[in-house]
XYZ file of N, CA, C and O in Angstrom:
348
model
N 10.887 12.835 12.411
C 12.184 12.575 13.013
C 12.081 12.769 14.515
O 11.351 13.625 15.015
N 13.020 11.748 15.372
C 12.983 12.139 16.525
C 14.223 12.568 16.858
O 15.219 12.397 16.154
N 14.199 13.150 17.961
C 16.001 13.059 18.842
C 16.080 12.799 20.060
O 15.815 13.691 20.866
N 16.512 11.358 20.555
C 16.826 11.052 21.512
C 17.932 11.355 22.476
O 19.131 11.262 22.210
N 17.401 11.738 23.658
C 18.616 12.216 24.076
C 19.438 11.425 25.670
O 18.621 11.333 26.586
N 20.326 11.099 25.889
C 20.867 10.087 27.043
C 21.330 11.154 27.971
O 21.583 12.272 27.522
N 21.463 10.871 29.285
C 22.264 11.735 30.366
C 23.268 10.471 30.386
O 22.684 9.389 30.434
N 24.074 10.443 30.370
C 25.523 9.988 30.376
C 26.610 10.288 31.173
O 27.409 11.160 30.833
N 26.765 9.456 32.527
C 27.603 9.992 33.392
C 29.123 9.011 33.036
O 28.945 7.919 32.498
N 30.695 9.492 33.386
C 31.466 8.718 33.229
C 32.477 9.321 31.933
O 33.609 8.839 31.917
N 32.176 10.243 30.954
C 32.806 10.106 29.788
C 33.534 11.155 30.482
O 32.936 11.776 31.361
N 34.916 11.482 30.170
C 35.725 12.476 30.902
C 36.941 12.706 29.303
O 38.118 13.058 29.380
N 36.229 12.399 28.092
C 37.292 13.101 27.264
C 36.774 13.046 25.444
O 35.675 12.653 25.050
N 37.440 13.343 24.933
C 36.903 13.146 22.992
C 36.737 11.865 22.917
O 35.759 11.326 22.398
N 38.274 10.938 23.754
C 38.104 9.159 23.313
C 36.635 8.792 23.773
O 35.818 8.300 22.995
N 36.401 9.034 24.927
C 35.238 8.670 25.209
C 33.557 8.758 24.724
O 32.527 8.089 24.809
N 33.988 9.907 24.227
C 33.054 10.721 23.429
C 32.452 9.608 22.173
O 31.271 9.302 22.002
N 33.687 9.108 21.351
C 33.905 8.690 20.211
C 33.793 6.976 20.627
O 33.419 6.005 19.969
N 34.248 7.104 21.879
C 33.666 5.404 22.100
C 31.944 4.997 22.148
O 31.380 3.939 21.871
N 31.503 6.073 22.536
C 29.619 6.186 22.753
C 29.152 6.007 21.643
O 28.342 5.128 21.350
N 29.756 7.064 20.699
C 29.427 6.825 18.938
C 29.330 5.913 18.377
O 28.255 5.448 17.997
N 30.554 5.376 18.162
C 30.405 3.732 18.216
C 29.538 3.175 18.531
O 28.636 2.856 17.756
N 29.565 2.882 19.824
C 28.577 1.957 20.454
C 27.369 2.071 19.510
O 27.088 1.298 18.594
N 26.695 3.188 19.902
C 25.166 3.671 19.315
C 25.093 3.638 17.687
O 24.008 3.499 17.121
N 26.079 3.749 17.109
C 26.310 3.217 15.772
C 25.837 2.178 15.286
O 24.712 2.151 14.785
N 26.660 1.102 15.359
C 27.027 -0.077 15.882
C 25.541 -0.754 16.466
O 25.373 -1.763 15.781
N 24.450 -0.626 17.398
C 23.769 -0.664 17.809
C 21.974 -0.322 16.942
O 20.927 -0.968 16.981
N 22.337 0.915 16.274
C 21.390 1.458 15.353
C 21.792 1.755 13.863
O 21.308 2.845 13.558
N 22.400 1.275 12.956
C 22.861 1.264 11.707
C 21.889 2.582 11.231
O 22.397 3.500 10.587
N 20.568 2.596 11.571
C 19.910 3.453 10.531
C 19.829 4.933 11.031
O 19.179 5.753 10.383
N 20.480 5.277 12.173
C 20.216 6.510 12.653
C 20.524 7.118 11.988
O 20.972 6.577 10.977
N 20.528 8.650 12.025
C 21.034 9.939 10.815
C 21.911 10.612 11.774
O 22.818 11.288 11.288
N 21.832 10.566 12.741
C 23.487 11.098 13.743
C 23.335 10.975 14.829
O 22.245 10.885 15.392
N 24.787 10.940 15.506
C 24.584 11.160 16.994
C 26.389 11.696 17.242
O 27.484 11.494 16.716
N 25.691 12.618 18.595
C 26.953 13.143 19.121
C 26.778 13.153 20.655
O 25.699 13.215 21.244
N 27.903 13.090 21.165
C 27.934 12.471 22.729
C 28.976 13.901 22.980
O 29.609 14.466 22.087
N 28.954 14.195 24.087
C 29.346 15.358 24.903
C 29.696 14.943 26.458
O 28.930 14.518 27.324
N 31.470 15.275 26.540
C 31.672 14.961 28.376
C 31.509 15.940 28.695
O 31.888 16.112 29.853
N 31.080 16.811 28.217
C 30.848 18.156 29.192
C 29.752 18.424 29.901
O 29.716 18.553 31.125
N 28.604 18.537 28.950
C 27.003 18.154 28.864
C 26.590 16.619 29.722
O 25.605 16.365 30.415
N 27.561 15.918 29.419
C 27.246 14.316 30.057
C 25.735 13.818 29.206
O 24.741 13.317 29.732
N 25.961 14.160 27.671
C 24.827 13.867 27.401
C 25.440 13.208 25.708
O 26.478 13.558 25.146
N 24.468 12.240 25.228
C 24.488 11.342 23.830
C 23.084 12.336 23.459
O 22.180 12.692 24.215
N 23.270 12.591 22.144
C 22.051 12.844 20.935
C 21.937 12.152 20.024
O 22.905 11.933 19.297
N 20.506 11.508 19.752
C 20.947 10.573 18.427
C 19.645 11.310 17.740
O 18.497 11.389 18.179
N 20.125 11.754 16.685
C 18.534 11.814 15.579
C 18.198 10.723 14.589
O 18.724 10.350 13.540
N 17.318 10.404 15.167
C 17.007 9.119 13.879
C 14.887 9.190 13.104
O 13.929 9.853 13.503
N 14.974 8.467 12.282
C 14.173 8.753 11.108
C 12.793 8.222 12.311
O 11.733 8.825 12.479
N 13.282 6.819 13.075
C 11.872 6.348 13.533
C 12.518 6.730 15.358
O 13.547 7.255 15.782
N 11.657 6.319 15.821
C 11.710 6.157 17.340
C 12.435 4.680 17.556
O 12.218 3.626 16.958
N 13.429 4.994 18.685
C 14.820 4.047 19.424
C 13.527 3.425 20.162
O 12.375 3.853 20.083
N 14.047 2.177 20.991
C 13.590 1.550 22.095
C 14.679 2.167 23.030
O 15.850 1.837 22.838
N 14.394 2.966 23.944
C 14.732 4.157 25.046
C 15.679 2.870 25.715
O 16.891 3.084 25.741
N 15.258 1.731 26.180
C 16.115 1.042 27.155
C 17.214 0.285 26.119
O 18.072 -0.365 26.717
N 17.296 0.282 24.761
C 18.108 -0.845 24.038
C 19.276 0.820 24.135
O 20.442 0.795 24.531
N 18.697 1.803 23.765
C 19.541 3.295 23.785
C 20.419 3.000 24.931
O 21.622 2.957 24.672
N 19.965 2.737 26.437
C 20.513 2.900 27.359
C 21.614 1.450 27.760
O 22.672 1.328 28.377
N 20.694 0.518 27.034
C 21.467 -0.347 27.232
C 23.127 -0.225 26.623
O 24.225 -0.229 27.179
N 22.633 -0.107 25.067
C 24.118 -0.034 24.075
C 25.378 1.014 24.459
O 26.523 1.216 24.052
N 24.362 1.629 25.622
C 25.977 3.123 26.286
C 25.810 2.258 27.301
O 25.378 3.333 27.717
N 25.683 1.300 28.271
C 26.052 0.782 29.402
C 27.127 -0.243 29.004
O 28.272 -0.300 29.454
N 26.514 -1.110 28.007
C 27.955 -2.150 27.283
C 29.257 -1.334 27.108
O 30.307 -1.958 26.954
N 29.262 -0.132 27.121
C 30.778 0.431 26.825
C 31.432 0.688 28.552
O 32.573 0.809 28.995
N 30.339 0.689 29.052
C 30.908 0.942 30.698
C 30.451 2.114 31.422
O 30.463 2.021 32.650
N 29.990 3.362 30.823
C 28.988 4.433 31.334
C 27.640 4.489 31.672
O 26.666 4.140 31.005
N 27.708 5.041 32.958
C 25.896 4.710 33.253
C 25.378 5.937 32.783
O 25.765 7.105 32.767
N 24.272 5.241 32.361
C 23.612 6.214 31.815
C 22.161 6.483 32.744
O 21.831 5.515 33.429
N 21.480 7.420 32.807
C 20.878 8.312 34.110
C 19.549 8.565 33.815
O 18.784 8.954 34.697
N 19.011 8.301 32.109
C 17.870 8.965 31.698
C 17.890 8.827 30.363
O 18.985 8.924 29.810
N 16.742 8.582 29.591
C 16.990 8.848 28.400
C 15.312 9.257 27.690
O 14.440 8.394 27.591
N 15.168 10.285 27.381
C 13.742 11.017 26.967
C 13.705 10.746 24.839
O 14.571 10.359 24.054
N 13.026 10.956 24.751
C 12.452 11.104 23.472
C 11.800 12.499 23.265
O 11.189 13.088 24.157
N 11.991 12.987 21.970
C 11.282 14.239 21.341
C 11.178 14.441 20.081
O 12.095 13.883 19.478
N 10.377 15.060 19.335
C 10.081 14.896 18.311
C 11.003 16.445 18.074
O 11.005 17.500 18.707
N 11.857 15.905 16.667
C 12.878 17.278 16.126
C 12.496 17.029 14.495
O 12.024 15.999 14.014
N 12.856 18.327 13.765
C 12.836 19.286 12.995
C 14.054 19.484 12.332
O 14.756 20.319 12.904
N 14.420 19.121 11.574
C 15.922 20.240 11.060
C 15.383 21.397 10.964
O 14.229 21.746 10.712
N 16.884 22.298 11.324
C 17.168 23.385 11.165
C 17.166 23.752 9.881
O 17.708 22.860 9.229
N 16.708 24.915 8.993
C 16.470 25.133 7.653
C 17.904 25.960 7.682
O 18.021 26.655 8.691
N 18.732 25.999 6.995
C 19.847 27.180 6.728
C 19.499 28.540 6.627
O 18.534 28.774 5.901
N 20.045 29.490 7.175
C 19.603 30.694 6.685
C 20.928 31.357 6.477
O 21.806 31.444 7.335
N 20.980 31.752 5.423
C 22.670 33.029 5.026
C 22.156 34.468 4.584
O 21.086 34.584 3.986
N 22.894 35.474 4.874
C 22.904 36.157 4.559
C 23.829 36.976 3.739
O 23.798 38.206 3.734
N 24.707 36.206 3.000
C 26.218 36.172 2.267
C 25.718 37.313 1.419
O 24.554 37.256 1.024
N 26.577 38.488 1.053
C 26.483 39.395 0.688
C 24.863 40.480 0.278
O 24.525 41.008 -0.781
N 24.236 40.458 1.549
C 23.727 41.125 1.864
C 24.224 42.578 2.593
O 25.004 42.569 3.545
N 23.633 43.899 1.980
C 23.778 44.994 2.294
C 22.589 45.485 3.254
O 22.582 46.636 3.689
């Protein structure tokens, strides 16, 4: 698995947030998630194979945000760990 990640300048709220989603949705049918952040100014997408980095950057520019960067890395899920009624 990888997780791609965008610097994303321009999003200033949730709508916006949720408009990126879309897009990258919409754009990559097979990804396994993505979440976009105006705070961070950043898109995450985890998907099974590796994005083409510029079609990534392209599909958040069609919505109207420039986007600044976009890296690749190889991710891992997180395994759960609980400790529910432990003494």
């Amino acid at each position: 698995m990888v997780k791609i990640t965008a610097k994303v300048e321009g999003m200033m709220c949730g709508m916006c947030e949720a408009h990126v989603n879309d897009a990258v949705r919409k754009a990559f049918p097979s990804i396994q998630s993505v979440k976009s952040s105006h705070s961070k100014n950043t898109t995450e997408i985890i998907s099974e194979q590796e994005l083409d980095e510029a079609a990534v950057a392209e599909a958040i520019q069609a919505t109207g945000y420039d986007v600044k960067g976009v890296t690749t890395e190889s991710y891992q899920k997180k395994k759960g760990f609980a400790l529910f009624g432990r003494k």
